[in-house]
Each structure stands twice: as C-alpha cells, then as structure tokens.
CSV table of C-alpha atoms and ligand atoms in Angstrom, one decimal:
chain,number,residue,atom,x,y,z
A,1,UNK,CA,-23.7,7.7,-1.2
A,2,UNK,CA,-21.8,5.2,-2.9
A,3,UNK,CA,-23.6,2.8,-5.5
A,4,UNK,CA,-24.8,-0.9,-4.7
A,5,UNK,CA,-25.0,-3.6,-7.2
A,6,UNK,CA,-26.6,-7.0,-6.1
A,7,UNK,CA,-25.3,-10.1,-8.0
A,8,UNK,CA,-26.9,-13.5,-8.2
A,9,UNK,CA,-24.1,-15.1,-6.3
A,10,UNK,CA,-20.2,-14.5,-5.2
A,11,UNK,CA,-19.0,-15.5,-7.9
A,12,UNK,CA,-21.0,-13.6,-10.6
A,13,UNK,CA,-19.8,-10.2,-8.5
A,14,UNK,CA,-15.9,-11.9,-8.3
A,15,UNK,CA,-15.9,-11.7,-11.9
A,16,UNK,CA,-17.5,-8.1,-12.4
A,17,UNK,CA,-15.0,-6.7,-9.8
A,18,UNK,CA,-12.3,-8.4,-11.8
A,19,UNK,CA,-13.3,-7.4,-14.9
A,20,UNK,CA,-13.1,-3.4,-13.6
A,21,UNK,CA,-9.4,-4.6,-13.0
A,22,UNK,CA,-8.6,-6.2,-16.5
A,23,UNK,CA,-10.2,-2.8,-17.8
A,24,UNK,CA,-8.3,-0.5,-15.2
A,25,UNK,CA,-5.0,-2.4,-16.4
A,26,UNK,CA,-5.5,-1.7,-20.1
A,27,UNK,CA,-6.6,2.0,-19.4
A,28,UNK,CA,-3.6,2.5,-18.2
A,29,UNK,CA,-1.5,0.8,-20.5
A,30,UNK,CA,-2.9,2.8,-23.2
A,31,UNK,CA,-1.7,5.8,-21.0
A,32,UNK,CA,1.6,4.5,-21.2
A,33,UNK,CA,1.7,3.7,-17.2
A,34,UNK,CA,1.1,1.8,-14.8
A,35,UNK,CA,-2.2,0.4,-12.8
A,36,UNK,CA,-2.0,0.9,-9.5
A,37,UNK,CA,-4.0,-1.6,-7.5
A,38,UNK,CA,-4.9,-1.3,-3.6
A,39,UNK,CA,-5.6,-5.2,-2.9
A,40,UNK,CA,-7.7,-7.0,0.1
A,41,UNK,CA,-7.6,-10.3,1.8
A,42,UNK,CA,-9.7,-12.7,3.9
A,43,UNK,CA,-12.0,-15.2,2.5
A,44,UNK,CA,-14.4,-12.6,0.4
A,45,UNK,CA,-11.8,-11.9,-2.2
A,46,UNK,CA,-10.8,-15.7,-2.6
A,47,UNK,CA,-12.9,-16.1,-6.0
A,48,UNK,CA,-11.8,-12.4,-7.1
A,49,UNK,CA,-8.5,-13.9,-7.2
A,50,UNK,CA,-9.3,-17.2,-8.9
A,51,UNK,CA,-11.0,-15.2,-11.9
A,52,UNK,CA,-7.9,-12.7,-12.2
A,53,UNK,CA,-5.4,-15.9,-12.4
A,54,UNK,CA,-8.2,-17.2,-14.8
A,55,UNK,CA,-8.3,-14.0,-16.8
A,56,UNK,CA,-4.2,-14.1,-17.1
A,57,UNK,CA,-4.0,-17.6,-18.2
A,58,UNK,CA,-7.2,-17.5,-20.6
A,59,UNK,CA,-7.3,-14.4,-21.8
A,60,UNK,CA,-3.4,-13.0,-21.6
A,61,UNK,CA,-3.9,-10.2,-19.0
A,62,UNK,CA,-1.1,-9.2,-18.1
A,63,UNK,CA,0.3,-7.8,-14.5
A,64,UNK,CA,3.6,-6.6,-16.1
A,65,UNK,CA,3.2,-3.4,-15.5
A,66,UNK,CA,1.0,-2.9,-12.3
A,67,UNK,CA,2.4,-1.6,-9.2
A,68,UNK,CA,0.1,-3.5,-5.8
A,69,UNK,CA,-0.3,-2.0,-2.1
A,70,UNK,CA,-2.2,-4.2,-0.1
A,71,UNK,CA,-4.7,-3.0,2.7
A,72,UNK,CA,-3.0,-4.3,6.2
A,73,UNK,CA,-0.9,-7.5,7.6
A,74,UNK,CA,-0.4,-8.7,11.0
A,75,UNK,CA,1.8,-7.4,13.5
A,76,UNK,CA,4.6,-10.2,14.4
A,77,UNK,CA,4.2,-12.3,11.0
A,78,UNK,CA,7.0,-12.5,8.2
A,79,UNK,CA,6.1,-12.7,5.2
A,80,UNK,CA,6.9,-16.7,5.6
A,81,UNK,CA,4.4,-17.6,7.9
A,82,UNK,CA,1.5,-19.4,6.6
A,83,UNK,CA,-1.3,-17.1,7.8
A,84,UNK,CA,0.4,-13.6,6.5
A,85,UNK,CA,-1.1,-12.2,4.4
A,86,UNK,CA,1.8,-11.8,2.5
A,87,UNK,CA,1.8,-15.6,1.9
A,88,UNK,CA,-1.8,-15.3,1.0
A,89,UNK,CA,-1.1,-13.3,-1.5
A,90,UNK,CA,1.7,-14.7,-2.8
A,91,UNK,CA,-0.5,-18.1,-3.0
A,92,UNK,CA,-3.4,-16.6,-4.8
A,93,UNK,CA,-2.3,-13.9,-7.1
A,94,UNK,CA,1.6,-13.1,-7.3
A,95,UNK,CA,3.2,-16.3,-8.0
A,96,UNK,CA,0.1,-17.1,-10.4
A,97,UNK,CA,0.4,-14.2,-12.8
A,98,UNK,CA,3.4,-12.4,-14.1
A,99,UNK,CA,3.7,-9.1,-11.7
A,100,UNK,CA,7.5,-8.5,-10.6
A,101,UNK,CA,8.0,-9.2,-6.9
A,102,UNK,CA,9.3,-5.6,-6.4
A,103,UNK,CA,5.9,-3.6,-7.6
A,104,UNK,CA,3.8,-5.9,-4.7
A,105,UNK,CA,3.8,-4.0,-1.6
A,106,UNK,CA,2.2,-5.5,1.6
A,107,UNK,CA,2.9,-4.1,5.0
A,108,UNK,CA,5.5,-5.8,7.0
A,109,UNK,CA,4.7,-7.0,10.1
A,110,UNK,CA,7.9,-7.2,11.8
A,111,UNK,CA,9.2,-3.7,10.3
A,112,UNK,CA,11.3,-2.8,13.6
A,113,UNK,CA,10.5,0.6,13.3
A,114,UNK,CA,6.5,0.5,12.6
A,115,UNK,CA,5.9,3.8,12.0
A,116,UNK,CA,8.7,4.6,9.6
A,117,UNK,CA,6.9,1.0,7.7
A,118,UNK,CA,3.9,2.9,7.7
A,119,UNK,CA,5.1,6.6,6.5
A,120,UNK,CA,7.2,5.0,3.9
A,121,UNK,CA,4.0,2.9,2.4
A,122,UNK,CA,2.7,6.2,2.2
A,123,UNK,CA,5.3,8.0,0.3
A,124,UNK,CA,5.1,4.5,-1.9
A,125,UNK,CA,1.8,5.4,-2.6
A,126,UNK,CA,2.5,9.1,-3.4
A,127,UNK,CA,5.5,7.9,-5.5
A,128,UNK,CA,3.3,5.7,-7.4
A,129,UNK,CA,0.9,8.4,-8.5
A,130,UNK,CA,-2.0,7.1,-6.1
A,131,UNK,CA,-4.3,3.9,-6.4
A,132,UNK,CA,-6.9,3.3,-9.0
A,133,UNK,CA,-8.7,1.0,-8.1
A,134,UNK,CA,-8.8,0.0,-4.2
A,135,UNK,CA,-10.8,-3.5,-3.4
A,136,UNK,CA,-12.1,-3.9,-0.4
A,137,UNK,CA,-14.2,-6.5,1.7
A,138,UNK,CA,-15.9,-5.7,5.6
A,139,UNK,CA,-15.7,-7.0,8.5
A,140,UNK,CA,-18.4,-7.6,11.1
A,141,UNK,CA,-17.1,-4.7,13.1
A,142,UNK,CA,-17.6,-2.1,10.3
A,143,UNK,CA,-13.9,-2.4,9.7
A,144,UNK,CA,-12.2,-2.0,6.0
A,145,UNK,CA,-8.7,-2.6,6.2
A,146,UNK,CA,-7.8,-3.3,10.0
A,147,UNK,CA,-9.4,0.0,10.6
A,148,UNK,CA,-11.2,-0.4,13.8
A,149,UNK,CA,-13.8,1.3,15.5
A,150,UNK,CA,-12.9,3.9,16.4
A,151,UNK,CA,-11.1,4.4,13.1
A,152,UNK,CA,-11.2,8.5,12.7
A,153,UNK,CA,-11.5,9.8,8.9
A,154,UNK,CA,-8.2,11.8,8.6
A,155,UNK,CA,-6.2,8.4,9.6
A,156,UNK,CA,-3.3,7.6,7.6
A,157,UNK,CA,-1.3,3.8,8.0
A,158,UNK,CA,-0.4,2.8,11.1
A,159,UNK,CA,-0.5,0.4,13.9
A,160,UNK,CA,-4.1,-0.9,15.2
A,161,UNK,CA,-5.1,-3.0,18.2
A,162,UNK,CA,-7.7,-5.4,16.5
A,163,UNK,CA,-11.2,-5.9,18.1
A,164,UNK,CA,-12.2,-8.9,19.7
A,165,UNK,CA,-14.8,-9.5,17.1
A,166,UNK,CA,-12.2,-9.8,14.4
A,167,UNK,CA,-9.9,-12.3,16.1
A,168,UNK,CA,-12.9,-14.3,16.6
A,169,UNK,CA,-13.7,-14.2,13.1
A,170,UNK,CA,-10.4,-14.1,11.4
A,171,UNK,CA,-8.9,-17.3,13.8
A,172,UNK,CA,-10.8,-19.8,11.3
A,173,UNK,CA,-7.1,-19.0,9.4
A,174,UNK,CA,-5.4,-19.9,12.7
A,175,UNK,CA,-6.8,-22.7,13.8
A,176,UNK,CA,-7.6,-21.6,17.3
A,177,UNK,CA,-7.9,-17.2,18.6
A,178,UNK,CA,-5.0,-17.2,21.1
A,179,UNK,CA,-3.2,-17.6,17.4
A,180,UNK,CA,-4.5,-14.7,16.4
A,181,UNK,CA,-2.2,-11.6,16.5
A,182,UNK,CA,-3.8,-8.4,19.1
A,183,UNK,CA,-2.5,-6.0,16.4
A,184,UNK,CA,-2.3,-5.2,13.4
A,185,UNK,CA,-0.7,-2.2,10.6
A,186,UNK,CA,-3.0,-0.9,8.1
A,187,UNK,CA,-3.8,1.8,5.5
A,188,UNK,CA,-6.0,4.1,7.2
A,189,UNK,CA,-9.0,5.4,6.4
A,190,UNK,CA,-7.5,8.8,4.5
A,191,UNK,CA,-5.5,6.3,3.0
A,192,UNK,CA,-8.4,4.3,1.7
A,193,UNK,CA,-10.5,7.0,0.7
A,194,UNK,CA,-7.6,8.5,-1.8
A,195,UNK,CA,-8.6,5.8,-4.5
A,196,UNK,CA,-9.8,7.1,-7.6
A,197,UNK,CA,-12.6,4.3,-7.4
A,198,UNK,CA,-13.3,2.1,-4.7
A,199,UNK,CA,-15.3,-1.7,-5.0
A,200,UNK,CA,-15.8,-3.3,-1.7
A,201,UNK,CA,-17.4,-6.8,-2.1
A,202,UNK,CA,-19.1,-8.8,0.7
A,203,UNK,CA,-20.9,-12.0,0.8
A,204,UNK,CA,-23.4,-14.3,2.7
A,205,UNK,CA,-25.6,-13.2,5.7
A,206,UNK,CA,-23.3,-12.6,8.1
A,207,UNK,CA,-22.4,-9.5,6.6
A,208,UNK,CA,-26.2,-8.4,5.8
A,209,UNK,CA,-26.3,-6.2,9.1
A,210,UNK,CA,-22.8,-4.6,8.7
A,211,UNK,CA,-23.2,-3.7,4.9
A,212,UNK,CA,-27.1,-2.3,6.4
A,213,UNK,CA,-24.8,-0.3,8.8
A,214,UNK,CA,-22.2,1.0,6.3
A,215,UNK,CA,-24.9,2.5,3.9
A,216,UNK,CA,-27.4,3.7,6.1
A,217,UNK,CA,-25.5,5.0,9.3
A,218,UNK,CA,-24.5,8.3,9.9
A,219,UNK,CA,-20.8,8.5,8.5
A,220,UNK,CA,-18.8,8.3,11.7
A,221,UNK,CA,-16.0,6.5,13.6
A,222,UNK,CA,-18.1,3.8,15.3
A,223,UNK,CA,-19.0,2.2,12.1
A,224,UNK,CA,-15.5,2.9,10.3
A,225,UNK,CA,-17.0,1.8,6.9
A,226,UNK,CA,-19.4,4.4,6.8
A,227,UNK,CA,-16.9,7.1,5.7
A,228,UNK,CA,-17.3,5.3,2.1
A,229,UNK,CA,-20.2,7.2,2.2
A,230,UNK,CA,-17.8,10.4,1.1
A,231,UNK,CA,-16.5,8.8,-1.7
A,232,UNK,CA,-17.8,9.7,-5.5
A,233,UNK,CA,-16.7,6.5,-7.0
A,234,UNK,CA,-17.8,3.7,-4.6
A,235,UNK,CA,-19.5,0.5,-5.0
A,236,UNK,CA,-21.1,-2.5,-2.7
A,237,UNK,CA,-21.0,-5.7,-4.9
A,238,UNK,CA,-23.0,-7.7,-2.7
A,239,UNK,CA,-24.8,-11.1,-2.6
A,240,UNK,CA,-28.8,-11.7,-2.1
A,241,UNK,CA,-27.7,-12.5,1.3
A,242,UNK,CA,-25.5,-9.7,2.0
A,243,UNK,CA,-27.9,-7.0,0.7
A,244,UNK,CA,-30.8,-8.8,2.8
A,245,UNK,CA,-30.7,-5.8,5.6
A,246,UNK,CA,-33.5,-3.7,4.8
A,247,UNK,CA,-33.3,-0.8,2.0
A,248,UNK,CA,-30.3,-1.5,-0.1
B,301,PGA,P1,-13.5,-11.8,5.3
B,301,PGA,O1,-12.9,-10.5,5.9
B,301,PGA,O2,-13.4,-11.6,3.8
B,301,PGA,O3,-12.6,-12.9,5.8
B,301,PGA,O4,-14.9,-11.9,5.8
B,301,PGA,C1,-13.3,-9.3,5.5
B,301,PGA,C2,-12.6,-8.2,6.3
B,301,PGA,O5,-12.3,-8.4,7.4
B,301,PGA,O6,-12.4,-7.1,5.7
C-alpha cells in the first residue's frame, strides 16, 4: 500500500515533493552521477515547478547533471505547438533552470515510426540507469501517465487512444475538445512502476473520488492507478480536498 501524506494546501505538498528532488539531486551527486527524474504535466504539477525554478534561483540547485524522461505527449503535436507538452515543459522548468537540452527526454508526438519512439525511450531509460524519482499526478479516469483504462500492469510505452473523460478535462488547454488530440504515447504502467520511488500529487475535490479509488480498489486494469498499490516506495501528497473520500 503506498503511503499518504495530507498537506494543508497545494502548495505546502509542491514544495515537499520538490524538496525530495533537491535531495534526490544531491544524493546523487555525491554518488558521482546523475539524478534521473521521470517528470508529469497538467495543471497539478504547475506550483511543483514554480518551487524547483524557485529552489534554482534562491538556493543554487543545480540541474547540470540530471538526465529527465517525461510521462507521455500528444500524438500529432511538435514539440512547437503551444499545447505540447514539450512546450510546457520547456516554459516551466527547462528554459528556467540550467539542465542541457540533450538530457530532457519527452516523447515525440510526431515520431513517424511510433513504436520504434517508444522502444527507444525505453532503452533511454535502461541506458540511463533507471528513474529515481518518478512524479506523478491522476486523472479522473484512474489514469497516471496517458495510461487508460484498461491500462494492463506489464505495459511498457506505447501509443494510447485517450478516454473521453480526459479530452473533456484536459481541453481547458485547448480551448475547445474537438482540439484535443484522440491519442496519445506514454510510459506504461511497467514503465512507471520501475521508479526507485514514486510521489504522485493531486489536488482539489475533483480528484477526492479517484485518489478514494486508487488506494482502496482492488489493484487492477479498470482503475489503472491502483497498480501503485505494488510499489514499496509510493506516496499520495494530497490536499484536504483531495483526501476527502472516505478512509485515507
Ligand atoms: P491535471 O492532470 O493535473 O491537469 O489534473 C492530471 C493527469 O491527467 O494526470
């Protein structure tokens, strides 16, 4: 069962979550390598990446020698186009701190050969001795990463059709759903769960009866955020709102 921790607010859990990076980046350093960091997007994380950028320019943290995969992107968007999550990325973390361009790795979405995109961000994984520290939000549909239901345990990156649900929520970015791109590629759930630790934040009510779900369901492919459930090193940084489904 993976631990919980409930903050008073976002940002309070934004900067513990950060702070387990700051602490995962000196670890390593001191280990004469590199942090390897498996990196989210959507609107949870937003304040997670203010606080990092904050940490860099207050406190000299430095993203020199750290090596980023993030989770997914959408199918049929360059890196250039505003809703990417490459661009996101770029706009709240990469350009702000000092990482080289070549150790960020986000999926592409118009790889012409998808699946050869998604075996070789594999093998980048491998190469780069595994992530440390994977962050992670939810979405309404049980999903982390673009990982669906049904999303089986034993999936690796690939292509994913994305649920209804999810274009609903996620077209607040595109102004309007027919926007929204139908698919999607995405670290799988094997993937995922071949972090050395794993913090997944989630915030407001919305995600109360999702985050109930994850914790308390059977672990299983309908509710794809319930095989966290078989990781040692977990944790749910939540919000009083978010952990207001009964018996967190
Ligand atoms: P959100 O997305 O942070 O925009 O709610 C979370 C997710 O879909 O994983």
């Amino acid at each position: 069962m993976s631990n919980v921790i409930v903050h008073p607010d976002a940002a309070s859990a934004a900067a513990a979550v950060a702070a387990s990076v700051a602490q995962v980046i000196r670890d390593a350093r001191r280990q004469d390598r590199k942090a390897v960091l498996g990196l989210a997007t959507g609107l949870t994380p937003l304040p997670f990446y203010r606080e990092l950028v904050r940490l860099h320019r207050e406190q000299g943290l430095s993203f020199a020698d750290v090596i980023t995969f993030n989770l997914d992107e959408y199918e049929g968007l360059a890196g250039s186009h505003p809703q990417s999550y490459r661009r996101y990325m770029d706009e709240h973390l990469f350009s702000q701190v000092d990482i080289p361009a070549s150790a960020t790795h986000v999926p592409d979405g118009t790889a012409a050969d998808p699946e050869q995109a998604c075996r070789d961000i594999e093998d980048a994984i491998r190469r780069a001795g595994g992530v440390d520290l994977q962050i992670l939000g939810i979405g309404r549909t049980g999903h982390i990463g673009f990982n669906e239901p049904p999303s089986l345990r034993e999936s690796r990156t690939r292509r994913v059709v994305l649920d209804e649900t999810t274009r609903r929520d996620n077209s607040v970015f595109f102004g309007n759903i027919e926007s929204v791109p139908r698919a999607a590629l995405t670290m799988g759930i094997a993937t995922i769960l071949d972090a050395r630790r794993i913090e997944l934040l989630a915030f407001g009510r919305g995600k109360a009866e999702i985050v109930r779900r994850a914790r308390q369901e059977k672990p299983g492919p309908d509710c794809p955020a319930t095989w966290l459930q078989d990781h040692g090193a977990c944790t749910f940084h939540l919000d009083p709102e978010s952990a207001s489904g009964s018996a967190i």
